[in-house]
Coordinates of C-alpha atoms in Angstrom, one line a residue:
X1 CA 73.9 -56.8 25.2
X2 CA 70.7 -57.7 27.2
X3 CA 71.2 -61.4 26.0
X4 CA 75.1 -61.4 27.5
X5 CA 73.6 -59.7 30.8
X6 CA 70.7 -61.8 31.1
X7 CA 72.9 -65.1 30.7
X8 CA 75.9 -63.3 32.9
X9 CA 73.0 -63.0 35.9
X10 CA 71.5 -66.2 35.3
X11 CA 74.8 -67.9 35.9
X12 CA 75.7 -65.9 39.0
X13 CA 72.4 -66.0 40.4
X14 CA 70.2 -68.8 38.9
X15 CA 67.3 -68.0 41.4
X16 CA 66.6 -64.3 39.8
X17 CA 64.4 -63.6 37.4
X18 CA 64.7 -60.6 35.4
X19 CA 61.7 -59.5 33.5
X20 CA 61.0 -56.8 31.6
X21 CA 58.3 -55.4 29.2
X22 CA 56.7 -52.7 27.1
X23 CA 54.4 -51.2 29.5
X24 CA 53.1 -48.1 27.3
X25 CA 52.7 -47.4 23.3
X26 CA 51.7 -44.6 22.2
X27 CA 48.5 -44.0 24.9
X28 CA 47.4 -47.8 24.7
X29 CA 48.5 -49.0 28.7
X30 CA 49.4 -52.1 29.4
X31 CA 47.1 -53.2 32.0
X32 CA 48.8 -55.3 34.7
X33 CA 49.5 -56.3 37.8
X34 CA 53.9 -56.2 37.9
X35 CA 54.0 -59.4 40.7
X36 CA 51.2 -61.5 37.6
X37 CA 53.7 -60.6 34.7
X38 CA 54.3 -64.4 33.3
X39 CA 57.4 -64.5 30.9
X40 CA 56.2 -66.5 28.7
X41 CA 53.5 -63.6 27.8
X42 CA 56.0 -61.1 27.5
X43 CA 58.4 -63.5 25.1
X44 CA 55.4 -64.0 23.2
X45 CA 54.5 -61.5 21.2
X46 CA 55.9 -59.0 19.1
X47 CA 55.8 -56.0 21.2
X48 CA 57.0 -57.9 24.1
X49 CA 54.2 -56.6 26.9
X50 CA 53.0 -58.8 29.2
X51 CA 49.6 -58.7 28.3
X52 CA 48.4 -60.2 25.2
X53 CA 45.0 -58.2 23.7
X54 CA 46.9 -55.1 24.9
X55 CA 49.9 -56.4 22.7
X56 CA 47.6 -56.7 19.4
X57 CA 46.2 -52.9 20.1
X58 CA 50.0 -51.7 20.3
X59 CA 51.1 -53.7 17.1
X60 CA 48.4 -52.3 15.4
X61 CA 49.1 -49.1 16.1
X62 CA 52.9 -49.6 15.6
X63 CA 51.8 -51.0 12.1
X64 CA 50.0 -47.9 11.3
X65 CA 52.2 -45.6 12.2
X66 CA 54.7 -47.4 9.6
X67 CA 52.5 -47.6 6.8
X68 CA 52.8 -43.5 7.5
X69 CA 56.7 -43.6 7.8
X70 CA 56.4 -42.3 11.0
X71 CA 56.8 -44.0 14.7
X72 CA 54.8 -42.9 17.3
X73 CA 57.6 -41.4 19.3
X74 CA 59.6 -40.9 22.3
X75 CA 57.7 -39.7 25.0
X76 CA 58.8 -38.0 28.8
X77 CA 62.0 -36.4 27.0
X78 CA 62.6 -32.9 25.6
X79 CA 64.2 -34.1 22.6
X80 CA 64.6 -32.6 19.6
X81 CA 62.0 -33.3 16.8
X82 CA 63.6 -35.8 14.0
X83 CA 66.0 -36.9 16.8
X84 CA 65.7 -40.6 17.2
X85 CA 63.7 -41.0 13.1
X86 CA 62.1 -44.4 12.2
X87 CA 64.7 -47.1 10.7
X88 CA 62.6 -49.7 9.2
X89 CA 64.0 -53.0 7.8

């Protein structure tokens, strides 16, 4: 869906740029300013955050979490616990 709406924009308005990243895992921050965030940072790497040390700290911890069988969560809701569980591929 973000791939249609992203193309749908870009064909209405070819001057915006829609970004968007991961700007919190788990407690590790991504520290940056929103007006430097460069797309190509954010496109590459895995975790998609537009800074790239920051995005090794969060895979890590990502890839730990796994190994567990856990995630490390959804936070700022009062969800349910086991609402939301881990699908890995």
């Amino acid at each position: 869906a973000g791939a249609v709406a992203k193309a749908v924009v870009q064909a209405l308005y070819p001057e915006l740029e829609v970004l968007a990243w991961v700007q919190q895992v788990h407690g590790i921050v991504c520290p940056v300013v929103p007006q430097n965030v460069q797309a190509a940072t954010v496109e590459g790497n895995i975790v998609r955050t537009a800074d790239a040390e920051t995005a090794e700290h969060m895979a890590a911890a990502i890839r730990e979490a796994r190994t567990r069988g856990d995630s490390l969560g959804l936070h700022g809701a009062q969800l349910p616990r086991g609402l939301g569980r881990p699908r890995f591929r």
